[in-house]
Amino acid sequence: DIQMTQSPSSLSASVGDRVTITCRASQGIRSSLAWYQQKPGKAPKLLVYITSRLESGVPARFSGSGSGTDFTLTISSLQPEDFATYFCQQYYTTPLTFGGGTKVEIK
Amino acid sequence: QVQLVESGGGVAQPGRSLRLSCAASGITFSSYGMHWVRQAPGKGLEWVAVILYDGSNKYADSVKGRFTISRDNSKNTLYLQMNSLRGEDTAVYYCAKGTYGGSDSRFDGWGHGTLVTVSS
């Protein structure tokens, strides 16, 4: 199985900050990497797919990059509605696997 | 706009069974791989199973042999039959839509989730 290691597990940031979350795959997954945002009590929401493509309606302050085994989600200027938990997911092969999550909290 | 509505969650004793359903609308249901993803309380996301457009399926090792995924394309409904339930199966179960008919997919539609609690 492909293990997805996400870091940090949590971070505190202020509105307007630039935030970077990383995800490392235990083997190469090409560009088959997605990012999700989840707010408490809600289902995850797809933000980014194929490593760097924004899902329709996702603000341009979100961006994704990377390839192979190392990937990054960046929020260029954190907004109040961005405080949430973020998960990466590889869909290169089954079993599909997720990172452990990064909780973005208000500083 | 895809809409996925799960039902069937509840409390079950260890060793017993539950069947979850997921009613889909707004999509050509039969064209897509459909997945179950679960989240234990306060934990991360775990993929459970997928059923492809052709009816074939794949499972996580943690549920293989105990859970069965199925679909009824005439009713636009996805199912998860969960047998021999264990405490570690306690989670919110989400129905999730793949982006094509195969298994290796991101999820571009999610239900609201249904809580399954396994406890004596």
CSV table of C-alpha atoms in Angstrom, one decimal:
chain,number,residue,atom,x,y,z
A,1,ASP,CA,0.0,0.0,0.0
A,2,ILE,CA,1.1,3.6,-0.6
A,3,GLN,CA,1.6,5.5,2.6
A,4,MET,CA,0.9,9.3,2.5
A,5,THR,CA,2.7,11.3,5.2
A,6,GLN,CA,1.4,14.8,5.7
A,7,SER,CA,3.0,17.5,7.7
A,8,PRO,CA,2.6,19.4,9.9
A,9,SER,CA,-0.3,17.7,11.7
A,10,SER,CA,-1.5,21.1,12.9
A,11,LEU,CA,-0.5,24.7,12.5
A,12,SER,CA,-1.5,28.1,13.9
A,13,ALA,CA,-1.7,31.0,11.5
A,14,SER,CA,-3.2,34.5,11.2
A,15,VAL,CA,-5.5,35.9,8.5
A,16,GLY,CA,-3.3,37.0,5.6
A,17,ASP,CA,-0.5,34.5,6.3
A,18,ARG,CA,1.0,32.2,3.6
A,19,VAL,CA,0.5,28.6,4.6
A,20,THR,CA,2.2,25.5,3.2
A,21,ILE,CA,1.2,21.9,3.8
A,22,THR,CA,3.3,19.0,2.5
A,23,CYS,CA,2.5,15.5,1.6
A,24,ARG,CA,5.0,12.7,0.9
A,25,ALA,CA,4.1,9.4,-0.8
A,26,SER,CA,6.0,6.2,0.1
A,27,GLN,CA,6.4,5.6,-3.7
A,28,GLY,CA,6.0,7.5,-6.9
A,29,ILE,CA,2.4,8.4,-7.7
A,30,ARG,CA,3.1,10.6,-10.8
A,31,SER,CA,0.6,13.5,-10.5
A,32,SER,CA,-2.3,11.5,-9.0
A,33,LEU,CA,-2.6,13.6,-6.0
A,34,ALA,CA,-5.7,15.5,-4.7
A,35,TRP,CA,-6.2,17.8,-1.8
A,36,TYR,CA,-9.5,18.2,0.3
A,37,GLN,CA,-10.7,20.7,2.8
A,38,GLN,CA,-12.9,19.5,5.7
A,39,LYS,CA,-14.7,21.6,8.2
A,40,PRO,CA,-16.1,20.2,11.5
A,41,GLY,CA,-19.2,18.1,11.0
A,42,LYS,CA,-19.0,18.4,7.2
A,43,ALA,CA,-17.9,16.1,4.3
A,44,PRO,CA,-14.6,16.8,2.7
A,45,LYS,CA,-14.5,19.1,-0.3
A,46,LEU,CA,-12.2,18.6,-3.3
A,47,LEU,CA,-9.9,21.6,-3.7
A,48,VAL,CA,-7.1,20.4,-6.0
A,49,TYR,CA,-6.6,17.4,-8.3
A,50,ILE,CA,-3.8,16.1,-10.6
A,51,THR,CA,-1.5,17.8,-8.2
A,52,SER,CA,-2.1,21.4,-9.3
A,53,ARG,CA,-5.5,21.8,-11.0
A,54,LEU,CA,-8.1,23.8,-9.0
A,55,GLU,CA,-11.6,22.3,-8.7
A,56,SER,CA,-14.2,24.7,-10.1
A,57,GLY,CA,-15.1,27.4,-7.7
A,58,VAL,CA,-12.0,27.1,-5.5
A,59,PRO,CA,-10.4,30.4,-4.9
A,60,ALA,CA,-7.1,31.2,-6.6
A,61,ARG,CA,-5.3,31.7,-3.3
A,62,PHE,CA,-5.1,27.9,-3.2
A,63,SER,CA,-2.4,26.2,-5.3
A,64,GLY,CA,-0.8,22.8,-5.5
A,65,SER,CA,2.6,21.7,-6.7
A,66,GLY,CA,4.9,18.7,-6.8
A,67,SER,CA,5.4,15.4,-8.6
A,68,GLY,CA,6.5,11.9,-8.0
A,69,THR,CA,6.6,11.6,-4.2
A,70,ASP,CA,6.6,15.2,-2.8
A,71,PHE,CA,3.6,17.5,-3.0
A,72,THR,CA,2.6,20.8,-1.5
A,73,LEU,CA,-0.6,22.7,-0.9
A,74,THR,CA,-0.2,26.5,-0.5
A,75,ILE,CA,-2.7,29.0,0.7
A,76,SER,CA,-1.2,32.4,-0.4
A,77,SER,CA,-3.2,34.6,2.0
A,78,LEU,CA,-5.2,32.8,4.6
A,79,GLN,CA,-8.8,33.8,5.0
A,80,PRO,CA,-11.2,33.3,7.9
A,81,GLU,CA,-13.1,30.6,6.0
A,82,ASP,CA,-9.9,28.6,5.4
A,83,PHE,CA,-9.6,27.5,9.0
A,84,ALA,CA,-10.2,23.8,8.5
A,85,THR,CA,-8.5,20.4,8.2
A,86,TYR,CA,-6.8,19.5,4.9
A,87,PHE,CA,-6.1,16.0,3.6
A,88,CYS,CA,-4.1,14.8,0.7
A,89,GLN,CA,-5.1,11.7,-1.2
A,90,GLN,CA,-3.3,9.5,-3.8
A,91,TYR,CA,-5.3,7.9,-6.5
A,92,TYR,CA,-2.5,6.3,-8.4
A,93,THR,CA,-3.6,2.9,-7.3
A,94,THR,CA,-5.9,1.1,-4.9
A,95,PRO,CA,-6.1,1.0,-2.0
A,96,LEU,CA,-6.6,4.7,-2.2
A,97,THR,CA,-4.9,6.3,0.7
A,98,PHE,CA,-5.0,9.7,2.5
A,99,GLY,CA,-2.6,11.7,4.5
A,100,GLY,CA,-3.3,12.0,8.2
A,101,GLY,CA,-4.5,15.6,7.9
A,102,THR,CA,-3.4,19.1,8.8
A,103,LYS,CA,-5.5,21.2,11.1
A,104,VAL,CA,-5.2,24.9,10.4
A,105,GLU,CA,-6.1,26.9,13.4
A,106,ILE,CA,-6.4,30.6,14.2
A,107,LYS,CA,-3.4,32.1,15.9
B,1,GLN,CA,-25.1,19.1,-9.5
B,2,VAL,CA,-24.4,15.7,-7.8
B,3,GLN,CA,-26.4,15.0,-4.7
B,4,LEU,CA,-25.5,11.9,-2.6
B,5,VAL,CA,-27.7,11.0,0.5
B,6,GLU,CA,-26.6,8.2,2.8
B,7,SER,CA,-28.9,6.3,5.2
B,8,GLY,CA,-28.8,3.2,7.3
B,9,GLY,CA,-26.4,4.1,10.0
B,10,GLY,CA,-27.0,3.5,13.6
B,11,VAL,CA,-25.9,1.4,16.6
B,12,ALA,CA,-25.0,-2.3,16.1
B,13,GLN,CA,-23.5,-4.8,18.5
B,14,PRO,CA,-20.2,-6.4,17.7
B,15,GLY,CA,-20.7,-9.3,15.3
B,16,ARG,CA,-23.9,-8.0,13.9
B,17,SER,CA,-24.7,-6.5,10.5
B,18,LEU,CA,-25.9,-3.2,9.0
B,19,ARG,CA,-26.6,-2.1,5.5
B,20,LEU,CA,-25.9,1.4,4.3
B,21,SER,CA,-27.5,3.0,1.3
B,22,CYS,CA,-26.6,6.1,-0.8
B,23,ALA,CA,-29.1,7.6,-3.1
B,24,ALA,CA,-27.6,9.6,-6.0
B,25,SER,CA,-29.1,12.3,-8.2
B,26,GLY,CA,-27.9,14.8,-10.7
B,27,ILE,CA,-25.5,12.3,-12.4
B,28,THR,CA,-25.5,9.4,-14.8
B,29,PHE,CA,-25.0,7.1,-11.9
B,30,SER,CA,-24.2,4.0,-13.9
B,31,SER,CA,-21.2,5.7,-15.6
B,32,TYR,CA,-19.1,6.3,-12.4
B,33,GLY,CA,-17.1,4.3,-10.0
B,34,MET,CA,-18.7,4.8,-6.5
B,35,HIS,CA,-16.8,4.6,-3.3
B,36,TRP,CA,-17.3,4.4,0.5
B,37,VAL,CA,-14.9,6.3,2.7
B,38,ARG,CA,-15.1,6.3,6.4
B,39,GLN,CA,-13.8,8.5,9.2
B,40,ALA,CA,-13.5,7.3,12.8
B,41,PRO,CA,-14.4,9.9,15.5
B,42,GLY,CA,-11.6,12.5,15.6
B,43,LYS,CA,-9.5,10.6,13.0
B,44,GLY,CA,-8.5,10.8,9.4
B,45,LEU,CA,-10.1,9.5,6.2
B,46,GLU,CA,-10.0,5.8,5.3
B,47,TRP,CA,-11.0,4.5,1.9
B,48,VAL,CA,-13.3,1.4,2.3
B,49,ALA,CA,-14.4,0.1,-1.1
B,50,VAL,CA,-15.2,0.9,-4.7
B,51,ILE,CA,-17.6,-0.5,-7.2
B,52,LEU,CA,-16.8,0.2,-10.8
B,53,TYR,CA,-19.2,1.1,-13.6
B,54,ASP,CA,-19.1,-2.6,-14.7
B,55,GLY,CA,-20.0,-3.9,-11.2
B,56,SER,CA,-16.5,-5.2,-10.3
B,57,ASN,CA,-15.2,-4.1,-6.9
B,58,LYS,CA,-12.2,-3.6,-4.7
B,59,TYR,CA,-11.9,-3.4,-0.9
B,60,ALA,CA,-9.5,-2.2,1.8
B,61,ASP,CA,-7.9,-5.1,3.6
B,62,SER,CA,-9.5,-4.0,6.9
B,63,VAL,CA,-13.0,-4.9,5.6
B,64,LYS,CA,-12.3,-7.5,2.9
B,65,GLY,CA,-14.5,-10.6,3.5
B,66,ARG,CA,-16.8,-8.7,5.9
B,67,PHE,CA,-18.2,-5.9,3.8
B,68,THR,CA,-19.8,-6.0,0.4
B,69,ILE,CA,-20.3,-3.1,-1.9
B,70,SER,CA,-23.1,-3.2,-4.5
B,71,ARG,CA,-25.1,-0.9,-6.7
B,72,ASP,CA,-28.6,-0.8,-8.3
B,73,ASN,CA,-28.3,1.4,-11.4
B,74,SER,CA,-32.1,1.3,-11.9
B,75,LYS,CA,-32.5,3.0,-8.5
B,76,ASN,CA,-29.3,5.2,-8.7
B,77,THR,CA,-28.4,3.7,-5.3
B,78,LEU,CA,-25.1,2.5,-3.8
B,79,TYR,CA,-25.0,0.0,-0.9
B,80,LEU,CA,-22.6,-1.2,1.7
B,81,GLN,CA,-23.5,-4.5,3.5
B,82,MET,CA,-21.4,-4.6,6.6
B,83,ASN,CA,-21.2,-8.0,8.4
B,84,SER,CA,-19.3,-9.2,11.4
B,85,LEU,CA,-19.0,-5.6,12.7
B,86,ARG,CA,-16.2,-4.7,15.0
B,87,GLY,CA,-15.6,-1.8,17.3
B,88,GLU,CA,-13.0,-0.4,14.9
B,89,ASP,CA,-15.7,-0.1,12.3
B,90,THR,CA,-17.2,2.8,14.3
B,91,ALA,CA,-17.1,5.8,12.0
B,92,VAL,CA,-18.9,8.2,9.8
B,93,TYR,CA,-19.4,6.5,6.5
B,94,TYR,CA,-19.4,8.7,3.4
B,95,CYS,CA,-20.6,7.8,-0.1
B,96,ALA,CA,-18.2,9.4,-2.6
B,97,LYS,CA,-18.4,9.8,-6.4
B,98,GLY,CA,-15.4,9.0,-8.5
B,99,THR,CA,-14.6,11.0,-11.6
B,100,TYR,CA,-14.9,8.1,-14.1
B,101,GLY,CA,-15.9,4.5,-14.2
B,102,GLY,CA,-12.7,3.0,-12.8
B,103,SER,CA,-11.2,2.6,-9.3
B,104,ASP,CA,-8.2,4.9,-9.2
B,105,SER,CA,-10.0,8.2,-8.7
B,106,ARG,CA,-10.3,11.4,-6.7
B,107,PHE,CA,-13.7,12.2,-5.2
B,108,ASP,CA,-15.6,15.1,-6.7
B,109,GLY,CA,-18.9,14.5,-4.8
B,110,TRP,CA,-19.5,13.4,-1.2
B,111,GLY,CA,-22.6,12.7,0.8
B,112,HIS,CA,-23.2,14.1,4.2
B,113,GLY,CA,-22.2,10.9,5.9
B,114,THR,CA,-24.0,8.4,8.2
B,115,LEU,CA,-22.7,7.4,11.6
B,116,VAL,CA,-22.2,3.8,12.4
B,117,THR,CA,-21.5,2.9,16.0
B,118,VAL,CA,-20.5,-0.6,17.0
B,119,SER,CA,-20.9,-1.2,20.7
B,120,SER,CA,-22.4,-3.7,23.1
